[in-house]
Amino acid sequence: MRRKIIILPIMIFVLIMALCSCSKAPSSATLLIYMCGSDLESKTGIASENIKELLDSNIPDNVNVVIQTGGANKWQENSIPNDKIMRYLVKDHKLQELARLDDANMGDSNTLRDFVEFGTTTYPSDNTMLLLWDHGGGTVKGACFDEKYSNDTLTIPEMEEALDKGLNGKRLSVVGFDACLMADYEVANALSKFSDMLIASQNYEVGLGWDYSAIGKSLSKKTGKDLAKDICDGYMDKCTKVDKASTATLSAVDLTNFGTISKAFDEMMTDIDDEMDSSDGRLALRIAIKNSASFGANSNGHMDNFVDLAGAAHELSGHDIYNLSSHEINNEKANAVDSAVKNAILYKVNGDVKSNATGLSVYYPSHYYMDEIQEYLKICPSESYSKLIRDIFNNIPETTISYKNAGYMGDDNKFHVTLTPESGRYLLNVTYTIYEQNQDGSLGNPIISKYVNDKDVDWNNLDFTVDYDGKCFEIEGHPVMATQVDDSTDAEIYMSKVTRNGVPESFRFAVLNGLFSNKLQQVGVVLFDNDVGTASRDVFPLKPGDEIEVNGKNFTIDRNGLTLNSRDINVSKYFVQVVAVDMFGKEFKSDIFAMNK
């Protein structure tokens, strides 16, 4: 009896220790950084700044940080050669050279494969994270733009090939992208074969990137959601310190059961494709896309072809237009996608302007670039989605949109237009532009361009009402023409053409929709990098000392910072014109109508 009493506490102790071991920190960790410097390093030294953060940090003994550098015409710091692929171990606050290799294209799968094989073989660990550093162009363009090799990139298939061969059956704890636009369904689907987690941004990233002073410390003691929280919070804190948090996004996606998302996605897309012969079905999809968060920037300054996946699915499950279809889109299928994506998001951070970003985007060609669409169809992981896109862009008539009534005053004393029923098959969005009316009654300067609000649309008859509130925007007290480029429940994003310090640029600001009032907040200048063909990795707020020109007026932002205002237009009469845009970007303009304020 006494012996049994002694054994029982021992068994309890062993059980407790076993349970504790299930959640204990990894005994070893490896961070593999594939650092393609590109013009981010050669022009601004951002890669060197991140390396300095690592060198200044206290990396625990159980963490190995291995960096491979390349892809830049010039490295600014740390005596890194430009004509070699270099491998370093971060040790005792120094870069310890591991290998000096012949130059190679960082946008080639073989270069990534060799690094992954070297890192995982030489520094095996319980917790291995691979981080790809550089520009990101999303699903179609990939990441890591090597400026020494014509900005060649690692495409998604090349990443798959590199990890398949380089890991040789091993599995990563995390794949991260310190790059823009890589938190995509297609990226996550591909990497789910090789990693337990994806950490990436849906939107463009702040140039200074992740908080490298904290990553090594977190890897030494944390995994899963705790690690994701540290990395995401560290990035947001860094963005906040430089006043660039408003559009920041970073999310951690659980890839261990990604098949649930893929299955739900395929079933929803099959259901939507069944509706493509219906004008209502096509229109329903595009309304859902329009009302969801979108990301990036194209060469015209508008949002790019990335849309929030769970947000679009949520919109699809509940919009009034779907009740018009005789074969209604199955809202259960859309709800399944919404739920599956949200359940897979381990942790995320968002700025105010992107508060409705749920953590994972999907490519959808709102803006028509045939070459890009064809490239996407080669890599699209869903046959049903590929078929849907092909069906959308097949058998396009010469005239896609026409007016049944190009402008009339309704009984509500507001301006209306009505499109023909067939127009719904190809309609992307409907906007209206307000123009000043000169004293002689002629057409004056444009004041504002906005989306027609969904609540002001009779979807049964495709009748659109202009409900203009008489407001315009000012920068430092100077009126600016503002074009709405994004619309969601939480925020309206506008773009204005300005000249900043002698350079013409696209300036963005947001109207944040609050419960009791709206708030104006600047986003900043978003640059489009023509060399790499994607949004530049950063946003640049207008700041004190910047010399601005708007509509021939010159002013300097004072030390108090930028002032944005909304005010009533200063004319008693104005003109209004509706513009219907088809899915190819072609505009169809209504009659111009004179209105009294």
Coordinates of C-alpha atoms in Angstrom, one line a residue:
M1 CA 0.0 0.0 0.0
R2 CA 2.8 2.4 0.9
R3 CA 4.5 1.6 -2.4
K4 CA 1.4 2.6 -4.4
I5 CA 1.2 5.8 -2.5
I6 CA 4.8 6.7 -3.5
I7 CA 4.2 5.8 -7.2
L8 CA 1.1 7.9 -7.6
P9 CA 2.8 11.3 -7.1
I10 CA 5.6 10.2 -9.5
M11 CA 3.0 9.4 -12.1
I12 CA 1.3 12.7 -11.6
F13 CA 4.7 14.5 -11.9
V14 CA 5.5 12.6 -15.1
L15 CA 2.1 13.5 -16.6
I16 CA 2.5 17.2 -15.8
M17 CA 5.9 17.3 -17.3
A18 CA 4.6 15.6 -20.4
L19 CA 1.8 18.1 -20.8
C20 CA 4.2 21.0 -20.2
S21 CA 6.6 19.7 -22.9
C22 CA 3.8 19.9 -25.5
S23 CA 3.8 23.7 -25.3
K24 CA 7.4 24.5 -24.3
A25 CA 9.6 26.8 -26.3
P26 CA 11.8 25.2 -29.0
S27 CA 15.2 24.1 -27.8
S28 CA 16.7 25.5 -31.0
A29 CA 15.6 27.9 -33.8
T30 CA 16.9 29.0 -37.2
L31 CA 16.1 32.1 -39.1
L32 CA 17.0 31.9 -42.8
I33 CA 16.8 35.4 -44.5
Y34 CA 16.9 35.4 -48.3
M35 CA 17.8 39.0 -48.8
C36 CA 17.4 40.2 -52.4
G37 CA 18.6 43.8 -52.0
S38 CA 17.3 45.1 -55.4
D39 CA 16.9 48.9 -55.7
L40 CA 15.6 49.0 -52.1
E41 CA 19.3 48.6 -51.1
S42 CA 21.2 50.2 -54.0
K43 CA 19.1 53.4 -53.8
T44 CA 18.1 53.7 -50.2
G45 CA 20.0 51.1 -48.1
I46 CA 17.0 49.6 -46.5
A47 CA 18.4 46.1 -46.5
S48 CA 21.5 47.3 -44.7
E49 CA 19.3 49.1 -42.1
N50 CA 17.6 45.8 -41.4
I51 CA 20.9 44.0 -41.1
K52 CA 22.1 46.6 -38.6
E53 CA 19.0 46.0 -36.5
L54 CA 20.0 42.3 -36.4
L55 CA 23.6 43.2 -35.4
D56 CA 22.4 45.5 -32.7
S57 CA 20.0 43.0 -31.2
N58 CA 20.8 40.3 -28.6
I59 CA 20.2 37.1 -30.4
P60 CA 19.9 34.1 -27.9
D61 CA 22.4 31.3 -28.0
N62 CA 19.8 28.8 -29.2
V63 CA 19.0 30.8 -32.4
N64 CA 21.0 30.8 -35.6
V65 CA 20.4 33.7 -38.0
V66 CA 21.7 33.0 -41.4
I67 CA 21.5 35.7 -44.2
Q68 CA 22.1 35.3 -47.9
T69 CA 22.7 38.6 -49.8
G70 CA 22.5 39.4 -53.5
G71 CA 20.3 41.0 -56.1
A72 CA 21.6 44.6 -55.7
N73 CA 23.8 46.7 -57.9
K74 CA 25.4 48.2 -54.7
W75 CA 25.3 47.4 -51.0
Q76 CA 25.5 50.5 -48.8
E77 CA 26.9 49.1 -45.6
N78 CA 28.6 46.1 -43.9
S79 CA 31.2 45.7 -46.7
I80 CA 28.9 43.3 -48.6
P81 CA 30.3 42.8 -52.1
N82 CA 28.0 43.5 -55.1
D83 CA 29.4 40.8 -57.4
K84 CA 29.0 37.8 -55.1
I85 CA 26.3 35.8 -53.4
M86 CA 27.2 36.0 -49.7
R87 CA 26.2 33.9 -46.8
Y88 CA 26.6 35.1 -43.2
L89 CA 25.9 34.0 -39.7
V90 CA 24.9 36.8 -37.3
K91 CA 27.2 36.1 -34.3
D92 CA 28.3 38.3 -31.5
H93 CA 26.9 41.4 -33.2
K94 CA 28.9 40.8 -36.3
L95 CA 28.4 39.2 -39.7
Q96 CA 30.5 36.0 -39.8
E97 CA 31.2 35.0 -43.4
L98 CA 30.1 31.5 -44.2
A99 CA 30.4 31.4 -47.9
R100 CA 31.4 33.6 -50.9
L101 CA 29.7 32.2 -54.0
D102 CA 29.7 33.2 -57.6
D103 CA 27.0 35.7 -58.5
A104 CA 23.6 34.2 -59.2
N105 CA 20.1 35.4 -59.9
M106 CA 18.1 35.8 -56.7
G107 CA 15.0 35.5 -58.8
D108 CA 15.9 32.0 -59.8
S109 CA 14.5 28.9 -58.1
N110 CA 17.9 27.2 -58.0
T111 CA 19.4 30.1 -56.0
L112 CA 16.7 29.8 -53.4
R113 CA 16.9 26.0 -53.4
D114 CA 20.6 26.0 -52.6
F115 CA 20.2 28.5 -49.8
V116 CA 17.3 26.5 -48.2
E117 CA 19.2 23.2 -48.5
F118 CA 22.3 24.8 -47.0
G119 CA 20.5 26.5 -44.1
T120 CA 18.3 23.6 -43.1
T121 CA 21.2 21.0 -43.4
T122 CA 23.9 23.1 -41.7
Y123 CA 21.6 24.6 -39.0
P124 CA 18.9 22.0 -38.3
S125 CA 16.5 23.1 -35.5
D126 CA 13.1 22.6 -33.9
N127 CA 11.8 25.8 -35.3
T128 CA 13.0 27.0 -38.7
M129 CA 11.7 30.2 -40.3
L130 CA 12.4 31.2 -43.9
L131 CA 12.1 34.9 -44.6
L132 CA 12.1 36.3 -48.1
W133 CA 13.1 40.0 -48.2
D134 CA 12.5 42.5 -51.0
H135 CA 9.8 43.9 -53.3
G136 CA 6.6 41.8 -53.6
G137 CA 4.3 41.9 -56.5
G138 CA 1.6 39.4 -55.3
T139 CA 0.4 36.2 -56.9
V140 CA 1.3 36.8 -60.5
K141 CA 4.6 38.7 -60.2
G142 CA 6.0 36.9 -57.1
A143 CA 8.8 38.4 -55.0
C144 CA 12.5 39.1 -54.9
F145 CA 13.2 41.4 -57.9
D146 CA 16.9 41.0 -58.8
E147 CA 17.9 44.3 -60.4
K148 CA 21.1 42.7 -61.7
Y149 CA 19.1 40.3 -63.8
S150 CA 16.4 42.5 -65.4
N151 CA 14.3 42.5 -62.2
D152 CA 13.6 38.7 -62.6
T153 CA 11.5 37.4 -59.8
L154 CA 10.8 34.3 -57.9
T155 CA 7.4 33.2 -59.1
I156 CA 5.1 31.1 -57.0
P157 CA 5.9 27.9 -59.1
E158 CA 9.6 28.7 -58.7
M159 CA 9.2 29.0 -54.9
E160 CA 7.4 25.6 -54.8
E161 CA 10.2 24.0 -56.8
A162 CA 12.9 25.5 -54.6
L163 CA 11.3 24.4 -51.4
D164 CA 10.4 21.0 -52.7
K165 CA 14.0 20.3 -53.6
G166 CA 15.7 22.3 -51.0
L167 CA 13.8 21.0 -48.0
N168 CA 14.0 17.4 -49.2
G169 CA 11.1 16.3 -47.1
K170 CA 11.7 18.6 -44.1
R171 CA 9.0 21.1 -43.1
L172 CA 9.4 24.8 -42.1
S173 CA 7.7 26.4 -39.1
V174 CA 7.1 29.7 -40.9
V175 CA 7.6 31.2 -44.3
G176 CA 7.5 35.0 -44.1
F177 CA 7.6 37.8 -46.7
D178 CA 9.1 41.1 -45.7
A179 CA 7.6 42.3 -49.0
C180 CA 4.4 43.8 -50.4
L181 CA 1.2 42.0 -51.3
M182 CA 2.2 38.4 -50.5
A183 CA -0.6 37.5 -48.1
D184 CA -2.5 35.8 -50.9
Y185 CA -4.7 32.7 -51.2
E186 CA -2.6 31.4 -54.1
V187 CA 0.7 31.9 -52.2
A188 CA -0.7 30.3 -49.0
N189 CA -2.0 27.4 -51.0
A190 CA 1.4 26.7 -52.6
L191 CA 3.4 27.1 -49.4
S192 CA 1.0 24.9 -47.3
K193 CA 2.9 21.9 -48.6
F194 CA 6.1 23.1 -47.0
S195 CA 5.3 25.3 -44.0
D196 CA 3.0 25.4 -41.0
M197 CA 2.5 29.2 -41.2
L198 CA 2.6 32.1 -43.6
I199 CA 3.3 35.6 -42.3
A200 CA 2.9 38.4 -44.9
S201 CA 1.1 41.6 -45.8
Q202 CA -2.0 42.0 -47.9
N203 CA -1.0 45.6 -48.7
Y204 CA 2.2 47.4 -49.6
E205 CA 4.7 47.3 -46.8
V206 CA 6.5 50.2 -45.0
G207 CA 10.0 50.5 -46.4
L208 CA 11.7 50.0 -43.0
G209 CA 10.2 46.5 -42.9
W210 CA 9.8 44.2 -39.9
D211 CA 11.2 44.7 -36.5
Y212 CA 14.5 42.6 -36.8
S213 CA 15.6 43.6 -33.3
A214 CA 12.9 41.4 -31.9
I215 CA 12.5 38.4 -34.3
G216 CA 15.4 36.4 -33.0
K217 CA 14.4 36.8 -29.4
S218 CA 10.9 35.7 -30.2
L219 CA 12.1 32.6 -32.2
S220 CA 14.1 31.5 -29.2
K221 CA 11.0 30.9 -27.0
K222 CA 7.9 31.1 -29.0
T223 CA 6.0 29.2 -31.8
G224 CA 2.6 29.4 -33.4
K225 CA 0.3 32.2 -32.4
D226 CA 2.6 33.7 -29.8
L227 CA 5.4 34.0 -32.4
A228 CA 2.9 35.5 -34.9
K229 CA 1.7 38.1 -32.4
D230 CA 5.3 39.2 -31.6
I231 CA 6.2 39.6 -35.3
C232 CA 3.0 41.4 -36.3
D233 CA 2.9 43.7 -33.3
G234 CA 6.6 44.5 -33.8
Y235 CA 5.9 45.5 -37.4
M236 CA 2.9 47.7 -36.4
D237 CA 4.9 49.4 -33.6
K238 CA 7.6 50.2 -36.1
C239 CA 5.1 51.6 -38.6
T240 CA 3.5 53.7 -35.9
K241 CA 6.8 55.3 -34.9
V242 CA 7.3 56.6 -38.4
D243 CA 3.7 57.7 -38.8
K244 CA 3.0 55.1 -41.5
A245 CA 0.6 52.8 -39.8
S246 CA -2.7 53.8 -41.4
T247 CA -2.5 51.4 -44.3
A248 CA -0.3 48.8 -42.7
T249 CA -1.3 45.1 -42.7
L250 CA 0.4 42.0 -41.6
S251 CA -1.2 38.6 -40.9
A252 CA -0.2 35.1 -39.9
V253 CA -2.1 32.3 -41.7
D254 CA -2.3 28.7 -40.3
L255 CA -1.3 26.5 -43.2
T256 CA -1.7 23.1 -41.5
N257 CA -5.3 22.6 -42.6
F258 CA -5.3 24.8 -45.7
G259 CA -7.2 22.2 -47.6
T260 CA -10.4 23.3 -45.8
I261 CA -10.1 26.7 -47.4
S262 CA -9.2 25.3 -50.8
K263 CA -12.2 23.0 -50.8
A264 CA -14.6 25.8 -49.7
F265 CA -13.0 28.2 -52.3
D266 CA -13.5 25.7 -55.2
E267 CA -17.1 25.0 -54.2
M268 CA -17.9 28.8 -54.0
M269 CA -16.3 29.5 -57.4
T270 CA -18.1 26.6 -59.0
D271 CA -21.4 28.0 -57.7
I272 CA -20.5 31.5 -58.9
D273 CA -19.5 30.2 -62.4
D274 CA -22.9 28.6 -62.7
E275 CA -24.3 32.1 -62.5
M276 CA -22.1 33.7 -65.2
D277 CA -24.7 33.4 -67.9
S278 CA -26.9 35.7 -65.7
S279 CA -26.3 39.4 -65.7
D280 CA -27.3 39.4 -62.1
G281 CA -24.7 36.8 -61.2
R282 CA -21.9 38.7 -62.9
L283 CA -23.0 42.0 -61.3
A284 CA -23.3 40.3 -57.9
L285 CA -19.6 39.2 -58.0
R286 CA -18.3 42.6 -59.1
I287 CA -20.3 44.4 -56.4
A288 CA -18.9 42.1 -53.8
I289 CA -15.4 42.8 -55.1
K290 CA -16.0 46.6 -55.1
N291 CA -17.3 46.6 -51.5
S292 CA -14.4 44.6 -50.1
A293 CA -10.9 45.8 -49.1
S294 CA -8.5 46.1 -52.0
F295 CA -4.7 46.5 -52.0
G296 CA -1.7 47.8 -53.8
A297 CA -1.6 50.4 -56.5
N298 CA -1.4 50.3 -60.3
S299 CA 0.3 52.6 -62.7
N300 CA -2.7 55.0 -62.7
G301 CA -2.7 55.3 -59.0
H302 CA -5.9 53.2 -58.5
M303 CA -6.1 50.1 -56.4
D304 CA -4.5 46.9 -57.9
N305 CA -6.0 43.5 -58.6
F306 CA -6.0 42.1 -55.0
V307 CA -9.2 41.8 -53.0
D308 CA -9.8 40.6 -49.5
L309 CA -11.0 37.0 -49.8
A310 CA -13.1 36.6 -46.7
G311 CA -14.5 40.2 -47.2
A312 CA -15.7 39.4 -50.7
A313 CA -17.2 36.1 -49.6
H314 CA -19.0 37.8 -46.8
E315 CA -20.4 40.4 -49.3
L316 CA -21.4 37.6 -51.6
S317 CA -23.4 35.9 -48.9
G318 CA -25.6 38.8 -48.1
H319 CA -26.0 41.5 -50.8
D320 CA -29.6 42.3 -52.0
I321 CA -28.6 41.9 -55.7
Y322 CA -28.3 38.1 -55.2
N323 CA -32.0 37.8 -54.5
L324 CA -32.6 39.0 -58.0
S325 CA -31.0 35.9 -59.6
S326 CA -33.3 33.0 -60.5
H327 CA -30.4 30.7 -59.6
E328 CA -29.2 32.5 -56.5
I329 CA -25.6 32.2 -55.5
N330 CA -25.5 29.8 -52.6
N331 CA -24.8 31.9 -49.6
E332 CA -23.8 28.9 -47.6
K333 CA -20.9 28.3 -50.0
A334 CA -19.8 31.9 -49.5
N335 CA -20.2 31.7 -45.7
A336 CA -18.0 28.6 -45.7
V337 CA -15.1 30.5 -47.3
D338 CA -15.6 33.5 -45.0
S339 CA -15.5 31.2 -41.9
A340 CA -12.6 29.0 -43.2
V341 CA -10.3 32.0 -43.9
K342 CA -11.1 33.8 -40.6
N343 CA -10.5 30.6 -38.7
A344 CA -7.1 30.2 -40.3
I345 CA -5.9 33.7 -39.3
L346 CA -3.8 33.1 -36.2
Y347 CA -3.1 36.8 -35.7
K348 CA -3.2 40.1 -37.7
V349 CA -2.7 43.8 -37.4
N350 CA -4.3 46.6 -39.5
G351 CA -4.1 50.3 -39.7
D352 CA -7.3 52.5 -39.6
V353 CA -7.6 52.7 -43.4
K354 CA -7.4 49.0 -43.8
S355 CA -9.4 48.0 -40.7
N356 CA -11.6 45.7 -42.8
A357 CA -8.7 43.6 -44.1
T358 CA -9.3 40.1 -42.8
G359 CA -5.8 38.6 -43.5
L360 CA -5.8 36.9 -46.9
S361 CA -6.3 38.3 -50.4
V362 CA -7.1 36.7 -53.7
Y363 CA -6.3 37.8 -57.3
Y364 CA -9.2 39.2 -59.2
P365 CA -8.8 41.2 -62.4
S366 CA -10.9 44.3 -61.7
H367 CA -8.4 46.1 -63.9
Y368 CA -8.0 44.4 -67.2
Y369 CA -4.4 43.5 -68.2
M370 CA -4.6 40.6 -70.6
D371 CA -1.0 39.5 -70.3
E372 CA -1.4 39.4 -66.5
I373 CA -4.6 37.4 -66.6
Q374 CA -3.0 34.9 -68.9
E375 CA -0.1 34.5 -66.5
Y376 CA -2.4 34.1 -63.6
L377 CA -4.4 31.3 -65.4
K378 CA -1.2 29.3 -65.7
I379 CA -0.7 29.3 -62.0
C380 CA -4.2 29.5 -60.6
P381 CA -4.6 26.6 -58.1
S382 CA -8.4 26.2 -58.6
E383 CA -9.8 24.8 -61.8
S384 CA -13.2 26.2 -61.0
Y385 CA -11.8 29.7 -60.5
S386 CA -9.8 29.4 -63.7
K387 CA -13.0 28.5 -65.5
L388 CA -14.8 31.4 -63.9
I389 CA -12.3 33.9 -65.1
R390 CA -12.2 32.5 -68.6
D391 CA -16.0 32.6 -68.7
I392 CA -16.1 36.2 -67.6
F393 CA -13.7 37.3 -70.4
N394 CA -15.1 35.1 -73.2
N395 CA -17.4 36.3 -76.0
I396 CA -17.2 40.0 -75.2
P397 CA -19.5 42.2 -77.5
E398 CA -18.2 45.3 -79.2
T399 CA -20.4 47.5 -77.0
T400 CA -20.5 46.4 -73.4
I401 CA -22.4 49.2 -71.7
S402 CA -25.2 51.4 -73.0
Y403 CA -27.7 53.8 -71.4
K404 CA -31.4 53.3 -71.5
N405 CA -31.7 56.9 -70.1
A406 CA -28.5 58.9 -70.1
G407 CA -29.7 61.5 -67.6
Y408 CA -33.0 62.7 -66.0
M409 CA -34.3 64.5 -62.9
G410 CA -36.3 62.0 -60.8
D411 CA -39.2 62.7 -58.5
D412 CA -36.7 63.0 -55.7
N413 CA -35.2 66.0 -57.4
K414 CA -31.9 64.1 -57.9
F415 CA -30.0 63.2 -61.1
H416 CA -30.6 59.7 -62.3
V417 CA -29.2 57.5 -65.1
T418 CA -30.5 54.0 -66.2
L419 CA -28.4 51.3 -67.9
T420 CA -29.7 48.6 -70.2
P421 CA -30.2 45.2 -68.6
E422 CA -27.4 43.7 -70.7
S423 CA -24.9 46.2 -69.3
G424 CA -25.0 44.4 -65.9
R425 CA -22.9 41.6 -67.4
Y426 CA -19.9 43.8 -67.9
L427 CA -20.3 46.7 -65.4
L428 CA -17.4 47.2 -63.1
N429 CA -18.5 50.4 -61.2
V430 CA -20.5 53.6 -61.6
T431 CA -19.1 56.9 -60.5
Y432 CA -20.2 60.5 -60.8
T433 CA -18.1 63.6 -61.4
I434 CA -19.0 67.1 -60.1
Y435 CA -17.8 70.1 -62.1
E436 CA -17.9 73.8 -61.3
Q437 CA -20.2 75.9 -63.4
N438 CA -18.5 79.1 -64.6
Q439 CA -20.3 82.4 -64.4
D440 CA -21.0 82.3 -68.1
G441 CA -22.7 78.9 -67.6
S442 CA -19.9 76.9 -69.2
L443 CA -18.3 73.8 -67.8
G444 CA -15.7 74.5 -65.2
N445 CA -13.0 72.5 -63.3
P446 CA -13.8 69.1 -61.9
I447 CA -14.3 69.1 -58.1
I448 CA -14.8 65.5 -57.1
S449 CA -15.4 62.0 -58.5
K450 CA -17.1 59.5 -56.3
Y451 CA -18.7 56.0 -56.5
V452 CA -22.5 55.9 -56.6
N453 CA -23.5 54.5 -53.2
D454 CA -25.1 51.1 -53.3
K455 CA -28.1 52.4 -51.3
D456 CA -28.8 54.8 -54.2
V457 CA -29.1 52.0 -56.8
D458 CA -32.3 50.3 -58.0
W459 CA -30.7 47.0 -59.0
N460 CA -33.9 45.6 -60.6
N461 CA -33.8 48.4 -63.2
L462 CA -30.1 49.3 -63.1
D463 CA -31.1 52.9 -62.2
F464 CA -28.4 54.9 -60.4
T465 CA -29.1 58.0 -58.3
V466 CA -26.5 60.8 -57.7
D467 CA -26.9 61.9 -54.1
Y468 CA -24.1 64.5 -53.8
D469 CA -23.6 66.0 -50.4
G470 CA -22.1 69.3 -51.8
K471 CA -18.7 68.7 -50.2
C472 CA -15.2 69.0 -51.6
F473 CA -11.7 68.6 -50.1
E474 CA -8.9 70.9 -49.3
I475 CA -5.2 70.5 -48.6
E476 CA -3.8 73.3 -46.4
G477 CA -6.9 75.3 -47.3
H478 CA -6.5 74.8 -51.1
P479 CA -9.2 73.0 -53.0
V480 CA -8.1 69.8 -54.7
M481 CA -9.8 67.5 -57.2
A482 CA -10.3 64.2 -55.5
T483 CA -11.0 60.8 -57.2
Q484 CA -12.4 58.0 -55.1
V485 CA -10.3 54.9 -55.7
D486 CA -11.5 52.5 -53.1
D487 CA -14.8 52.0 -51.2
S488 CA -15.7 49.8 -48.2
T489 CA -17.8 49.9 -45.1
D490 CA -15.1 51.4 -43.0
A491 CA -13.3 53.8 -45.3
E492 CA -13.4 55.7 -48.6
I493 CA -10.0 56.3 -50.1
Y494 CA -9.4 59.2 -52.5
M495 CA -6.5 60.2 -54.8
S496 CA -5.5 63.7 -55.8
K497 CA -2.8 64.6 -58.3
V498 CA -0.3 66.9 -56.6
T499 CA 3.3 68.1 -57.3
R500 CA 5.5 67.5 -54.3
N501 CA 8.9 69.1 -54.3
G502 CA 8.7 69.5 -58.1
V503 CA 7.7 65.9 -58.8
P504 CA 4.1 65.0 -60.0
E505 CA 2.7 62.4 -57.7
S506 CA -0.6 60.7 -56.6
F507 CA -1.5 61.6 -53.0
R508 CA -4.0 59.5 -51.1
F509 CA -6.2 60.3 -48.2
A510 CA -9.1 58.5 -46.5
V511 CA -12.4 59.3 -45.0
L512 CA -12.9 57.0 -42.1
N513 CA -16.5 56.3 -41.5
G514 CA -17.2 56.5 -37.8
L515 CA -20.4 55.8 -35.8
F516 CA -21.2 59.5 -35.2
S517 CA -18.9 61.4 -37.6
N518 CA -16.3 60.9 -40.3
K519 CA -12.6 61.6 -39.9
L520 CA -10.1 62.6 -42.6
Q521 CA -6.7 61.0 -42.5
Q522 CA -3.8 61.2 -44.9
V523 CA -2.3 58.0 -46.3
G524 CA 0.5 59.7 -48.3
V525 CA 2.1 59.3 -51.7
V526 CA 2.1 55.8 -53.1
L527 CA 4.7 55.3 -55.8
F528 CA 4.5 52.9 -58.7
D529 CA 7.9 51.4 -59.6
N530 CA 7.9 51.2 -63.4
D531 CA 11.1 49.1 -63.3
V532 CA 9.5 46.3 -61.3
G533 CA 5.9 46.9 -62.4
T534 CA 4.4 47.1 -59.0
A535 CA 3.7 49.5 -56.2
S536 CA 6.9 50.7 -54.5
R537 CA 7.5 49.3 -51.1
D538 CA 6.5 52.3 -49.0
V539 CA 4.1 55.2 -48.5
F540 CA 5.3 58.7 -48.1
P541 CA 3.2 61.1 -46.0
L542 CA 3.2 64.8 -46.9
K543 CA 5.3 66.3 -44.2
P544 CA 6.5 69.7 -42.9
G545 CA 8.7 71.5 -45.4
D546 CA 7.2 69.8 -48.4
E547 CA 6.5 72.2 -51.2
I548 CA 3.2 71.4 -52.8
E549 CA 1.5 72.6 -56.0
V550 CA -2.2 72.0 -56.6
N551 CA -4.1 73.7 -59.5
G552 CA -1.4 76.2 -60.0
K553 CA -1.3 77.2 -56.3
N554 CA 2.0 76.8 -54.4
F555 CA 2.3 76.3 -50.7
T556 CA 4.6 74.8 -48.1
I557 CA 3.4 72.5 -45.4
D558 CA 4.2 74.2 -42.1
R559 CA 5.8 72.6 -39.0
N560 CA 2.4 71.6 -37.6
G561 CA 2.0 69.1 -40.4
L562 CA -0.6 68.5 -43.1
T563 CA -4.2 69.9 -42.7
L564 CA -7.0 68.1 -44.6
N565 CA -10.5 69.5 -44.6
S566 CA -13.9 68.8 -46.1
R567 CA -16.0 71.9 -46.9
D568 CA -19.0 73.0 -48.9
I569 CA -18.3 73.8 -52.6
N570 CA -18.1 77.5 -53.2
V571 CA -20.4 77.6 -56.3
S572 CA -24.2 78.0 -56.3
K573 CA -24.5 75.9 -59.5
Y574 CA -22.6 72.9 -60.7
F575 CA -22.7 70.2 -63.3
V576 CA -22.9 66.4 -62.8
Q577 CA -22.0 63.6 -65.1
V578 CA -22.2 59.8 -64.4
V579 CA -19.5 57.5 -65.7
A580 CA -20.1 53.8 -66.0
V581 CA -16.9 51.8 -66.2
D582 CA -16.8 48.3 -67.7
M583 CA -14.5 45.5 -66.6
F584 CA -11.9 46.5 -69.3
G585 CA -11.6 50.0 -67.9
K586 CA -13.5 51.6 -70.7
E587 CA -15.7 54.6 -69.7
F588 CA -19.2 55.3 -70.8
K589 CA -20.3 58.8 -69.9
S590 CA -23.9 60.1 -69.4
D591 CA -25.3 63.4 -70.3
I592 CA -24.0 66.4 -68.4
F593 CA -26.7 68.0 -66.2
A594 CA -26.8 71.4 -64.5
M595 CA -27.8 71.4 -60.9
N596 CA -28.5 74.0 -58.2
K597 CA -26.7 73.7 -54.9

